[in-house]
mmCIF file with all atom_site columns, C-alpha atoms in Angstrom:
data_model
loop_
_atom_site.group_PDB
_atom_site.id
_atom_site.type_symbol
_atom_site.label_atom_id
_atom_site.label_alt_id
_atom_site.label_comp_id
_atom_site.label_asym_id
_atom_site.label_entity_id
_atom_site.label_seq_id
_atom_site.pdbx_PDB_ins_code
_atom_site.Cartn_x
_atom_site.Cartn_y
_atom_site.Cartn_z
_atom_site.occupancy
_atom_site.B_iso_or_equiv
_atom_site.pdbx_formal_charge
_atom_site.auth_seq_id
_atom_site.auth_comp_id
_atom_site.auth_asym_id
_atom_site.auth_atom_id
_atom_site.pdbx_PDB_model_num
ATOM 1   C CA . UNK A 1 1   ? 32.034  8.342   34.091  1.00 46.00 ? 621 UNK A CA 1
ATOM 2   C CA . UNK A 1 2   ? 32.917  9.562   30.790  1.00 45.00 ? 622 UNK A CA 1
ATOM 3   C CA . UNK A 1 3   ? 32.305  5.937   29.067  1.00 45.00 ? 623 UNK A CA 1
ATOM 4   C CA . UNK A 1 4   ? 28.683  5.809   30.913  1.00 47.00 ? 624 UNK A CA 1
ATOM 5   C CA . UNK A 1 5   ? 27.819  9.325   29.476  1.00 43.00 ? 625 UNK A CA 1
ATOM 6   C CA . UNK A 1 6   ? 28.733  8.557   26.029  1.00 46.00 ? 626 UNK A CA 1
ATOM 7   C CA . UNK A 1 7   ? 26.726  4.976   26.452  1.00 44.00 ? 627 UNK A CA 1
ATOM 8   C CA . UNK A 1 8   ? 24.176  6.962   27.158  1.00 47.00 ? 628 UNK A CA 1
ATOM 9   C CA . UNK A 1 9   ? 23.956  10.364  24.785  1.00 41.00 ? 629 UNK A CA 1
ATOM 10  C CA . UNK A 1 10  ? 24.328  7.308   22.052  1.00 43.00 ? 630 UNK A CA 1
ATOM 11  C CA . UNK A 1 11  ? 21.319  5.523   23.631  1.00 45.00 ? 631 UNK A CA 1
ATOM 12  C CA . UNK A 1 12  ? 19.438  8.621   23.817  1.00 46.00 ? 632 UNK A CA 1
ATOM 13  C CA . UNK A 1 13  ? 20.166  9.423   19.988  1.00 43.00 ? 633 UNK A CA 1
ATOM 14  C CA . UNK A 1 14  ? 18.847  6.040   19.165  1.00 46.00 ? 634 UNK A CA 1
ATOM 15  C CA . UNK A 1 15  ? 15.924  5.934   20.954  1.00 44.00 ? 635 UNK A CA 1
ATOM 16  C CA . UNK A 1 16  ? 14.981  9.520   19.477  1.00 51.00 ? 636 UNK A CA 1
ATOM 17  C CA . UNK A 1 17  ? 15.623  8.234   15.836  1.00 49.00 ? 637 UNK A CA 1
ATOM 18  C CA . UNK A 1 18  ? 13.457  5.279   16.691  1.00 53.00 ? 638 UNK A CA 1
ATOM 19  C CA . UNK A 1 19  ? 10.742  7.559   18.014  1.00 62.00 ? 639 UNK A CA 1
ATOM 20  C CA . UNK A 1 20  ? 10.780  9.715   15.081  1.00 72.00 ? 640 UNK A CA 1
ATOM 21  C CA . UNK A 1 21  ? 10.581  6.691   12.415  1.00 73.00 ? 641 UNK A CA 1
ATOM 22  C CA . UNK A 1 22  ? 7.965   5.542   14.488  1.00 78.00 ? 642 UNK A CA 1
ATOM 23  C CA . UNK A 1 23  ? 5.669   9.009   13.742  1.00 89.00 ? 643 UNK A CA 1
ATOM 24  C CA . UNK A 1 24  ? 5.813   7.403   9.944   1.00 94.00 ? 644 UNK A CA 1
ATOM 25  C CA . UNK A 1 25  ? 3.811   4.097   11.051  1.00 95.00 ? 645 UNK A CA 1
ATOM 26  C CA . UNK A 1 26  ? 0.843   4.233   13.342  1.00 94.00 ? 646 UNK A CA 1
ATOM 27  C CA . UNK A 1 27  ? -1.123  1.193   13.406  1.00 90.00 ? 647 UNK A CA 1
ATOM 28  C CA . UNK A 1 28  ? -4.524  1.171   13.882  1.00 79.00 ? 648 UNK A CA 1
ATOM 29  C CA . UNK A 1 29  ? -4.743  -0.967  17.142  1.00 80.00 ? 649 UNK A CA 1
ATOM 30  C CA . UNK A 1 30  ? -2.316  1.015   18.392  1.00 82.00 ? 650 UNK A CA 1
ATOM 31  C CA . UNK A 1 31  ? 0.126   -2.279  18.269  1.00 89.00 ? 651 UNK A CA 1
ATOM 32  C CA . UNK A 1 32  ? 3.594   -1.825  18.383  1.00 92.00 ? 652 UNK A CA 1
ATOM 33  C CA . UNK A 1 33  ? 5.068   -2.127  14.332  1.00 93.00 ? 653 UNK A CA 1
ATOM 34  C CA . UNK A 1 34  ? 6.986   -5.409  13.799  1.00 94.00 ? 654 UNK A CA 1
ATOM 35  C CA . UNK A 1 35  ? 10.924  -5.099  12.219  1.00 95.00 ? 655 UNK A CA 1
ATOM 36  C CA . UNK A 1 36  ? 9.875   -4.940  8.754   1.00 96.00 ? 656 UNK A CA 1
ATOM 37  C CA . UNK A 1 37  ? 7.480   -2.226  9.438   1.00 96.00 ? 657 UNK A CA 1
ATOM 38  C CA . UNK A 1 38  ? 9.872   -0.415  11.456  1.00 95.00 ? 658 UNK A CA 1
ATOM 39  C CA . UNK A 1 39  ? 12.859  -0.948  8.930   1.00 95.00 ? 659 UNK A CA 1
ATOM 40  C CA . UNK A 1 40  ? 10.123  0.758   5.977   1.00 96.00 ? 660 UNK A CA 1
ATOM 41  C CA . UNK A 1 41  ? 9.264   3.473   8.537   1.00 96.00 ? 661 UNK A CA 1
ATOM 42  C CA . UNK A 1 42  ? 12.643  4.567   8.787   1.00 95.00 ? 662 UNK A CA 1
ATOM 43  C CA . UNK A 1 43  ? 12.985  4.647   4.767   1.00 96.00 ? 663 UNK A CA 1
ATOM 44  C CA . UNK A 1 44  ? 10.248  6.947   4.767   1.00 96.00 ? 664 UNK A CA 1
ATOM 45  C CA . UNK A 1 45  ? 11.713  8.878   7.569   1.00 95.00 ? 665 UNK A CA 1
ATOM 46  C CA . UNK A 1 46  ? 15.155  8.844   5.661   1.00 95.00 ? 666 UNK A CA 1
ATOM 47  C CA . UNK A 1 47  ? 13.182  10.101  2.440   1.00 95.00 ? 667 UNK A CA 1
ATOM 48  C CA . UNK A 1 48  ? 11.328  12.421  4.176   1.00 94.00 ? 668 UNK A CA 1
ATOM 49  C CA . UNK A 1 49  ? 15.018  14.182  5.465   1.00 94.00 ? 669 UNK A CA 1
ATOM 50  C CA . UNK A 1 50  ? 17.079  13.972  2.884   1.00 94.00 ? 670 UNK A CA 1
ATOM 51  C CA . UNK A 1 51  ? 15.227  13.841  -0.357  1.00 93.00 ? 671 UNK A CA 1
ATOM 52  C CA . UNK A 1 52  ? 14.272  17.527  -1.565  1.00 92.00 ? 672 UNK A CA 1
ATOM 53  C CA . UNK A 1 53  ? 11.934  16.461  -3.506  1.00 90.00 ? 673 UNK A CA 1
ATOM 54  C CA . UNK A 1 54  ? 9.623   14.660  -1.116  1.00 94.00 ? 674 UNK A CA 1
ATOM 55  C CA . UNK A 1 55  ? 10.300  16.342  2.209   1.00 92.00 ? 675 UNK A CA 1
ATOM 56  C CA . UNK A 1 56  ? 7.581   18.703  2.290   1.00 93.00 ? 676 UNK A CA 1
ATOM 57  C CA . UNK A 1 57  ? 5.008   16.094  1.195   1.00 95.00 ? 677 UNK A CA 1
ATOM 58  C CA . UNK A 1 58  ? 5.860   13.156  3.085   1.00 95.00 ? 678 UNK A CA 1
ATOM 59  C CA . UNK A 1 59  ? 6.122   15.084  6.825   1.00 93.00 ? 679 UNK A CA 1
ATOM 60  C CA . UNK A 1 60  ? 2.211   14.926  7.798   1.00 94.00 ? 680 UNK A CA 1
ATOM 61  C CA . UNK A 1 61  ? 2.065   11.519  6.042   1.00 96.00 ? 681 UNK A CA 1
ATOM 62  C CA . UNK A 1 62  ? 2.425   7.943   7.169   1.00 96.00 ? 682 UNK A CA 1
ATOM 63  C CA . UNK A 1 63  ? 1.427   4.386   7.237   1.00 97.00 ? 683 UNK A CA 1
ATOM 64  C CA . UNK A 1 64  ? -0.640  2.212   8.962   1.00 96.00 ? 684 UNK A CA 1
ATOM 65  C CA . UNK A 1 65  ? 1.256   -1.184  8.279   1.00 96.00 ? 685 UNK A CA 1
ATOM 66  C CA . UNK A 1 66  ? 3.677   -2.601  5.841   1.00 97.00 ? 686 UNK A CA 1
ATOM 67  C CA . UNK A 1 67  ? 3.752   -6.631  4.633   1.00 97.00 ? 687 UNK A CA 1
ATOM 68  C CA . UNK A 1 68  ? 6.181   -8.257  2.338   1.00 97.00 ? 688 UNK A CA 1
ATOM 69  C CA . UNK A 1 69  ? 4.292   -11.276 0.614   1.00 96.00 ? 689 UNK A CA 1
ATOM 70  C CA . UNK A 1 70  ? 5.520   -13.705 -1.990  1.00 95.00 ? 690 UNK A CA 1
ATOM 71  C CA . UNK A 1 71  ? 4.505   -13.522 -5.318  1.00 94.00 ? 691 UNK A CA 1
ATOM 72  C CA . UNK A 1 72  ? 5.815   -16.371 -6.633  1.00 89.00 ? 692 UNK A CA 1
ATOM 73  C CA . UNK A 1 73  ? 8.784   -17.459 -8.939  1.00 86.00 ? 693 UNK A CA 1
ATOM 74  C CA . UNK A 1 74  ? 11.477  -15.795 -6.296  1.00 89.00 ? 694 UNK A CA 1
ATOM 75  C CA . UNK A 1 75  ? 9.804   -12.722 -6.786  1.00 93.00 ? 695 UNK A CA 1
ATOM 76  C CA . UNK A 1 76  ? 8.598   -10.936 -3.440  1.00 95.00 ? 696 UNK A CA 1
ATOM 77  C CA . UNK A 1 77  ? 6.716   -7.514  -3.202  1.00 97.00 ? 697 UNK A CA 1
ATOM 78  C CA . UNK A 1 78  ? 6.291   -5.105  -0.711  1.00 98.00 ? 698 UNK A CA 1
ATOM 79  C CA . UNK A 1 79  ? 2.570   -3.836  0.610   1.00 98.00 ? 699 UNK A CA 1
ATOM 80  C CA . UNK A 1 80  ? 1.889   -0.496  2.349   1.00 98.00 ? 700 UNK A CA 1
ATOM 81  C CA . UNK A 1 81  ? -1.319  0.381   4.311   1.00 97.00 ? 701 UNK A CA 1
ATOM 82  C CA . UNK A 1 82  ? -2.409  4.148   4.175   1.00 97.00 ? 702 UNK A CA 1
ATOM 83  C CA . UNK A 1 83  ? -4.853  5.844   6.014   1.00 96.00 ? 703 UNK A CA 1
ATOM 84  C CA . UNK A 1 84  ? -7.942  6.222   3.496   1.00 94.00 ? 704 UNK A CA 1
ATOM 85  C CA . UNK A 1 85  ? -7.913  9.966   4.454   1.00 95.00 ? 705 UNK A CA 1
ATOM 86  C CA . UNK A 1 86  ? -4.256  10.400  3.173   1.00 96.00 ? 706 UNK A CA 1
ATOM 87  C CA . UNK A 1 87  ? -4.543  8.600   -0.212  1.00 96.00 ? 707 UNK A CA 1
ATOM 88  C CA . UNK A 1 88  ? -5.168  11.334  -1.860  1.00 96.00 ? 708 UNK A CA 1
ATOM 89  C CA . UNK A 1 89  ? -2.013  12.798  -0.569  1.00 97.00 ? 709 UNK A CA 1
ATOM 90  C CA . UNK A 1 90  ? 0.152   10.290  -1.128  1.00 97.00 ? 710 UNK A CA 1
ATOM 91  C CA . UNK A 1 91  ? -0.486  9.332   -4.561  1.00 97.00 ? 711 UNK A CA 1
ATOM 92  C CA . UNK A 1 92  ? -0.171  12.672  -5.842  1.00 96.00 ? 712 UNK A CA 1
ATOM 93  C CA . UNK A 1 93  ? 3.929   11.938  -4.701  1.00 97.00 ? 713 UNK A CA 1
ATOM 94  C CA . UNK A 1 94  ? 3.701   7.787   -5.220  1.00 96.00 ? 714 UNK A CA 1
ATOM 95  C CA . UNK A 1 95  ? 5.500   7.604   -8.621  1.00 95.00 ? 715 UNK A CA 1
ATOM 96  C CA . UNK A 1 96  ? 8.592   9.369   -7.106  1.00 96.00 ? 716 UNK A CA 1
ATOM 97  C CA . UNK A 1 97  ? 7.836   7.491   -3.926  1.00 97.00 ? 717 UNK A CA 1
ATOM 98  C CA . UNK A 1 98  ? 7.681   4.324   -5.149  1.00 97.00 ? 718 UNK A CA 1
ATOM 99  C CA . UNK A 1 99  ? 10.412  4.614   -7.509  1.00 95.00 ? 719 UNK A CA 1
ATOM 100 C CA . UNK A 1 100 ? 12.711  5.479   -4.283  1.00 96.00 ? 720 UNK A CA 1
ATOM 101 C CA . UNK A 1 101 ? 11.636  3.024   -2.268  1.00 97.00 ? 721 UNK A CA 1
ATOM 102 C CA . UNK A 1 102 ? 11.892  0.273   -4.721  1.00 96.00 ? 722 UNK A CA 1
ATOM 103 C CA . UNK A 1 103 ? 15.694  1.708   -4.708  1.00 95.00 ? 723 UNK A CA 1
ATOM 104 C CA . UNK A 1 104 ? 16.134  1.193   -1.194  1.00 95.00 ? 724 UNK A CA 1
ATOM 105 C CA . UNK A 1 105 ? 14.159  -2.886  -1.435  1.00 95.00 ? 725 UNK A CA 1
ATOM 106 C CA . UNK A 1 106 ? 16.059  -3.757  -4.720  1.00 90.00 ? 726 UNK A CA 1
ATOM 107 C CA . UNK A 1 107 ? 14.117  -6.478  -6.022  1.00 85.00 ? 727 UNK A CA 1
ATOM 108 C CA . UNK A 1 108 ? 10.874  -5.812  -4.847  1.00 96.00 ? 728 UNK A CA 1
ATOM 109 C CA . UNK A 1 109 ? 7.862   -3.536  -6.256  1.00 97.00 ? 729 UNK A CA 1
ATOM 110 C CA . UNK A 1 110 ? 6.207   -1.303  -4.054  1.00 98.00 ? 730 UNK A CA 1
ATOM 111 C CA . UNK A 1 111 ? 2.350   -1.282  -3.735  1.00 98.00 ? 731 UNK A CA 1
ATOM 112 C CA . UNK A 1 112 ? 0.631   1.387   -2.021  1.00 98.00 ? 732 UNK A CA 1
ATOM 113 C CA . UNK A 1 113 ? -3.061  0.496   -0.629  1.00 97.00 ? 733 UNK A CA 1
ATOM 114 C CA . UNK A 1 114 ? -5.644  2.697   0.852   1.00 96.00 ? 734 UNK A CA 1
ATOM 115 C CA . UNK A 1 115 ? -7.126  0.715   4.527   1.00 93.00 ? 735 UNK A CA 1
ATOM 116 C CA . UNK A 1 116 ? -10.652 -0.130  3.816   1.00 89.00 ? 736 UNK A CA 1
ATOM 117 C CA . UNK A 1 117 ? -12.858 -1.871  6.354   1.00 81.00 ? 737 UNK A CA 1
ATOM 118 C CA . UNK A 1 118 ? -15.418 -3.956  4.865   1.00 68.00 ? 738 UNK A CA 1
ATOM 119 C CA . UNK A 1 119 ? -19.134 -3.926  6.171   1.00 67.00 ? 739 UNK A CA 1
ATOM 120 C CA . UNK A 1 120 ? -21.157 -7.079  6.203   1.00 59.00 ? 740 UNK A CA 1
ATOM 121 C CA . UNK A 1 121 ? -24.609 -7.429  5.408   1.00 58.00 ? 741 UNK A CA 1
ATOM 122 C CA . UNK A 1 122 ? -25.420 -7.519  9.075   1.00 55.00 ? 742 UNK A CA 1
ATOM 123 C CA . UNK A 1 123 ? -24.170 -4.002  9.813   1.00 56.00 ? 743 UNK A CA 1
ATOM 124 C CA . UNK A 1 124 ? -26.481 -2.295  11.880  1.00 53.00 ? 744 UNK A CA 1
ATOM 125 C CA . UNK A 1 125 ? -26.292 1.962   11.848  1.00 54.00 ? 745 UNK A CA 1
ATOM 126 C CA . UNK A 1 126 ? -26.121 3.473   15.091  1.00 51.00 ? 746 UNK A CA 1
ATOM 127 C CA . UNK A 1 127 ? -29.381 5.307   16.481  1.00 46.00 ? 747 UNK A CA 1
ATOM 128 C CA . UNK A 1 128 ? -27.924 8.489   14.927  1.00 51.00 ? 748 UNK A CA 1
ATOM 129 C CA . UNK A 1 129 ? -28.112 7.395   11.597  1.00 53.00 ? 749 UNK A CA 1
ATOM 130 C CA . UNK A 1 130 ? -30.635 5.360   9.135   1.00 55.00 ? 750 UNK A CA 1
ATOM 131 C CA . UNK A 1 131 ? -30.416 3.761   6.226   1.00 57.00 ? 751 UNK A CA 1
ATOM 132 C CA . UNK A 1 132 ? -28.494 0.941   4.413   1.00 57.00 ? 752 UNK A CA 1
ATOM 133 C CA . UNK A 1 133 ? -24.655 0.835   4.820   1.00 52.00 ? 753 UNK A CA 1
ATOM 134 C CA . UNK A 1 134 ? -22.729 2.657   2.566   1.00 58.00 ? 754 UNK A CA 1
ATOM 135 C CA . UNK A 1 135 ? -21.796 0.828   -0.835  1.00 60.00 ? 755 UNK A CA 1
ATOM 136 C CA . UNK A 1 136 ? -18.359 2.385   -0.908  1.00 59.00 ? 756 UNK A CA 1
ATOM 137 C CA . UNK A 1 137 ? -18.171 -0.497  2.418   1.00 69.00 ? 757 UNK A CA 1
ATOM 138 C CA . UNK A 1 138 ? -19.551 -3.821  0.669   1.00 85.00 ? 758 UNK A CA 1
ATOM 139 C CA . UNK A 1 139 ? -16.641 -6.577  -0.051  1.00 88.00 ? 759 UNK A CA 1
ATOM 140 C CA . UNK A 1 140 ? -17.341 -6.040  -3.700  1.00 90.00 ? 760 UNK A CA 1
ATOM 141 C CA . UNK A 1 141 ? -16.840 -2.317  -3.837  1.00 91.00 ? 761 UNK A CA 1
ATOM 142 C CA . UNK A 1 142 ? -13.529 -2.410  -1.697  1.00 93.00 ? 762 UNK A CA 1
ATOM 143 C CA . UNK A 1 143 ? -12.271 -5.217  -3.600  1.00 94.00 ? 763 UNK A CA 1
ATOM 144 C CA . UNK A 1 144 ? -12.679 -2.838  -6.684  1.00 95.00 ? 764 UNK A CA 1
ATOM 145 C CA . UNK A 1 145 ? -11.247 -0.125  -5.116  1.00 96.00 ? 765 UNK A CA 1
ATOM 146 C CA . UNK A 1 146 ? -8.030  -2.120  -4.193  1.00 97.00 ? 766 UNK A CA 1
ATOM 147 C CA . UNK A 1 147 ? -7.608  -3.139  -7.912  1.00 97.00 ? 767 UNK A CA 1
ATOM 148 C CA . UNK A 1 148 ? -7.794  0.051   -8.764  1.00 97.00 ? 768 UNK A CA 1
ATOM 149 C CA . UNK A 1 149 ? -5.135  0.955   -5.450  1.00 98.00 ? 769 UNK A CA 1
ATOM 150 C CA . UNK A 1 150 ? -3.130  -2.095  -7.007  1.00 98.00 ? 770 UNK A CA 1
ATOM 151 C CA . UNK A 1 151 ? -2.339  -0.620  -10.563 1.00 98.00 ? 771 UNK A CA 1
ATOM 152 C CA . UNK A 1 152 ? -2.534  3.245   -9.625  1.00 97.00 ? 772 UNK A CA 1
ATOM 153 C CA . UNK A 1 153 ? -2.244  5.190   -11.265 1.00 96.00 ? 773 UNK A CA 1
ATOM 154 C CA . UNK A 1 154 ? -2.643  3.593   -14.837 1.00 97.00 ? 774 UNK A CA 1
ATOM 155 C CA . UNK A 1 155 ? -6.636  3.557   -15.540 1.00 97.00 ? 775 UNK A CA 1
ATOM 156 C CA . UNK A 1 156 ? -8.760  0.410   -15.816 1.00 97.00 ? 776 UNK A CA 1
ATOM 157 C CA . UNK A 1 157 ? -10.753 0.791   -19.284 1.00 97.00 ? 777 UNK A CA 1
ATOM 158 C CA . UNK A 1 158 ? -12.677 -2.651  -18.428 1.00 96.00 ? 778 UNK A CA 1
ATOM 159 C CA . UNK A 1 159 ? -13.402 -6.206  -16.985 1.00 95.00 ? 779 UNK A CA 1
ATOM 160 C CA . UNK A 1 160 ? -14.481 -9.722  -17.584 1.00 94.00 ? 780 UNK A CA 1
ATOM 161 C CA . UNK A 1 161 ? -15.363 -12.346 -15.618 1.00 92.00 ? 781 UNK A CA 1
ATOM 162 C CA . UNK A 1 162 ? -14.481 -15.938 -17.303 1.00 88.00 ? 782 UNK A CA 1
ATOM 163 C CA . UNK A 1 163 ? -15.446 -18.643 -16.046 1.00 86.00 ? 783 UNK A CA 1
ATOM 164 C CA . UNK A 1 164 ? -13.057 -22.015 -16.459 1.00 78.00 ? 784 UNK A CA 1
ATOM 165 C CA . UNK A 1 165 ? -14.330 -25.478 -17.027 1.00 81.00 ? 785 UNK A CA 1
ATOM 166 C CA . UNK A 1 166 ? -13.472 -26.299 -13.531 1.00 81.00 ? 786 UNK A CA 1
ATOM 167 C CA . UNK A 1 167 ? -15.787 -23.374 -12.425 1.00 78.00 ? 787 UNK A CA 1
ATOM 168 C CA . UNK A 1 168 ? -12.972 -20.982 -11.181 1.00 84.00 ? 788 UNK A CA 1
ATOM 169 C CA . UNK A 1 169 ? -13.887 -17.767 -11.847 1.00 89.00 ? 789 UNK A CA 1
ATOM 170 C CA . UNK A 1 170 ? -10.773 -15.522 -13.485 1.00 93.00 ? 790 UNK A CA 1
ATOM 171 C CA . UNK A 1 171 ? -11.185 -11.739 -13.804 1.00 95.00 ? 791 UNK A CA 1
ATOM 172 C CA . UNK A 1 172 ? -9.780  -10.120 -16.553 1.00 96.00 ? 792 UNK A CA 1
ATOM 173 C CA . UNK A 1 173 ? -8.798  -6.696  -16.241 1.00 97.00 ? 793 UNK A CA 1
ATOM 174 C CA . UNK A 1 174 ? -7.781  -4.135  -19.364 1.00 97.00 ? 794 UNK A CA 1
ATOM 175 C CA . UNK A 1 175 ? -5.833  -1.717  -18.254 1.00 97.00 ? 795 UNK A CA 1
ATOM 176 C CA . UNK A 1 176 ? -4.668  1.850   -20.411 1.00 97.00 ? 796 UNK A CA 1
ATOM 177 C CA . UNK A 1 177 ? -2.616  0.691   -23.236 1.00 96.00 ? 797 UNK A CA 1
ATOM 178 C CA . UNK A 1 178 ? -1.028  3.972   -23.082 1.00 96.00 ? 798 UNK A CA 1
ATOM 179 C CA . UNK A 1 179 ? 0.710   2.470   -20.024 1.00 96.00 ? 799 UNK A CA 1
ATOM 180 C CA . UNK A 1 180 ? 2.064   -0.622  -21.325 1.00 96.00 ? 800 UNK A CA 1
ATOM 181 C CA . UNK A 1 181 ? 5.709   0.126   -22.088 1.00 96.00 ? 801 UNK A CA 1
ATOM 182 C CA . UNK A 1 182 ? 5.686   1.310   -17.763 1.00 94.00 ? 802 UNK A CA 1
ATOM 183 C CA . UNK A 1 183 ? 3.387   -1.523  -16.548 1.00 96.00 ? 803 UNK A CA 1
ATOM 184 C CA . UNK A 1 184 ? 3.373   -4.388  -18.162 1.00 96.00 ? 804 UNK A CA 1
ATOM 185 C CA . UNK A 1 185 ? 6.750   -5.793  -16.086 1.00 95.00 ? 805 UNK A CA 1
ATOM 186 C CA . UNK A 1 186 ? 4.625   -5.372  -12.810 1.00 96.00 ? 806 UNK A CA 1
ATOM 187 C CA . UNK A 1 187 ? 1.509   -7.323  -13.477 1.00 97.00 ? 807 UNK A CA 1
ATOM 188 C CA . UNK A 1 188 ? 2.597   -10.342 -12.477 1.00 96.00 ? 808 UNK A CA 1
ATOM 189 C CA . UNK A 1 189 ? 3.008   -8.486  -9.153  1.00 97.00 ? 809 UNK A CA 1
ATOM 190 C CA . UNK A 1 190 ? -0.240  -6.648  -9.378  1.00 97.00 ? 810 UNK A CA 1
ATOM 191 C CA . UNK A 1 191 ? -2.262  -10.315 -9.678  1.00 97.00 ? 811 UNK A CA 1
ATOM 192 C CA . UNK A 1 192 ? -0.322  -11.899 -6.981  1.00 97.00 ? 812 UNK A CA 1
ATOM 193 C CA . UNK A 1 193 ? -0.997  -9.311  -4.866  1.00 97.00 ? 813 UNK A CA 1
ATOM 194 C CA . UNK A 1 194 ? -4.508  -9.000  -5.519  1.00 97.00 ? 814 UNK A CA 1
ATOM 195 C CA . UNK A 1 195 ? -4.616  -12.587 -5.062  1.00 96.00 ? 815 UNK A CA 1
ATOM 196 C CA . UNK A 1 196 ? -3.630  -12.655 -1.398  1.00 96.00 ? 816 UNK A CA 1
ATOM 197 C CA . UNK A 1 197 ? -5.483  -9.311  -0.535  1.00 95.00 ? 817 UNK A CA 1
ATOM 198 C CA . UNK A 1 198 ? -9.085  -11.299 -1.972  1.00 95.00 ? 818 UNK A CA 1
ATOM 199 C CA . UNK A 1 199 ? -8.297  -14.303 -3.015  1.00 94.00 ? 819 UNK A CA 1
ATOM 200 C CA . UNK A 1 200 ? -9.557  -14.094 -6.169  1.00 94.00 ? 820 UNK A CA 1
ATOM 201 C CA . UNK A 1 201 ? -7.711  -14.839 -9.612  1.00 94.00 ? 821 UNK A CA 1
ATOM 202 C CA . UNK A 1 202 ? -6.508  -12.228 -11.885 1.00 96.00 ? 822 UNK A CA 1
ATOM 203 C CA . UNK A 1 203 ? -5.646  -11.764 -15.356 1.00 96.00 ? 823 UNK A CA 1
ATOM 204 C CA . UNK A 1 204 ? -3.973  -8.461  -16.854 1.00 97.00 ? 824 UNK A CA 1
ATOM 205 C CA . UNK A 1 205 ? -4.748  -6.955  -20.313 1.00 96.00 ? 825 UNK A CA 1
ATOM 206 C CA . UNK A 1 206 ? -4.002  -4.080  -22.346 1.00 97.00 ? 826 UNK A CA 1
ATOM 207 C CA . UNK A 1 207 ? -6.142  -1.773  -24.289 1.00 92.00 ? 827 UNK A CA 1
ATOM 208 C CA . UNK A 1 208 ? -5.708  -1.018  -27.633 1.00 83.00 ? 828 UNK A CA 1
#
């Protein structure tokens, strides 16, 4: 009796820790998260009870899906989905958040992306509303926006398109020069990325 009661205050402890990791990761279909995003939902949760500085922010906030991709060279990277209501509230804590979290993944840099859905040129409005969809929706403007997600929060002070003799297009991208001595280790990472989130090519500059 006393064996079965202990089986099952410990099975009732971890089912409540996995229902409280799971409050940091709600997907948007309402899917259940797979093992990496559960194993990144309980780093936030972890964060969000032990770490004094991010506690208070971190409680209302979470994510809506988490990918490790390959970037090439050994080197691997970690993506995380937000909300696009809660950007704003994460990346006023994502330097100390990403710095911890890249503690807990040694190896891998974190990259925190606001979820955009993209609007084709077919969208129709509802009857409720007229006129043309909003830019902020095209596949140009949120593949600007998730540059400018990729390298947050160092500034993009311009771009380039070159085109190659074998007509790929490469984008070149200055970013603060300010920033360099911080940044310039991750843009390898920030054009791999990129790269598998459009599929377009990448090249990182600095600013003078």
């Amino acid at each position: 009796f006393f064996f079965s009661l202990s089986i099952h205050l410990v099975s009732h402890a971890g089912l409540s820790a996995l229902n409280m990791s799971n409050q940091k990761i709600k997907k948007a279909t309402g899917a259940e998260p797979d093992e990496f995003e559960a194993q990144v939902a309980q780093e936030l949760l972890n964060l969000e009870m032990t770490s004094t500085d991010l506690k208070a922010s971190l409680r209302d906030l979470y994510i809506t899906a988490a990918k490790e991709v390959d970037c090439g060279a050994g080197r691997k990277a970690i993506i995380l989905y937000v909300p696009f209501k809660l950007q704003k509230p994460f990346q006023k804590i994502q330097a100390r958040l990403v710095r911890e979290l890249e503690k807990k993944f040694s190896g891998r840099h974190v990259i925190i992306v606001a979820q955009r859905n993209i609007l084709g040129k077919s969208y129709a409005r509802s009857q409720k509303t007229t006129g043309l969809r909003p830019r902020s929706r095209t596949l140009t403007a949120v593949q600007d926006a998730i540059l400018e997600d990729i390298v947050y929060p160092t500034e993009i002070t311009g771009k380039r398109t070159r085109c190659k003799v074998d007509g790929r297009r490469i984008l070149k991208v200055y970013l603060d020069g300010r920033d360099q001595a911080n940044v310039e280790a991750r843009t390898d990472t920030y054009a791999a990325v990129y790269g598998k989130l459009t599929n377009k090519q990448v090249a990182f500059h600095f600013s003078s």
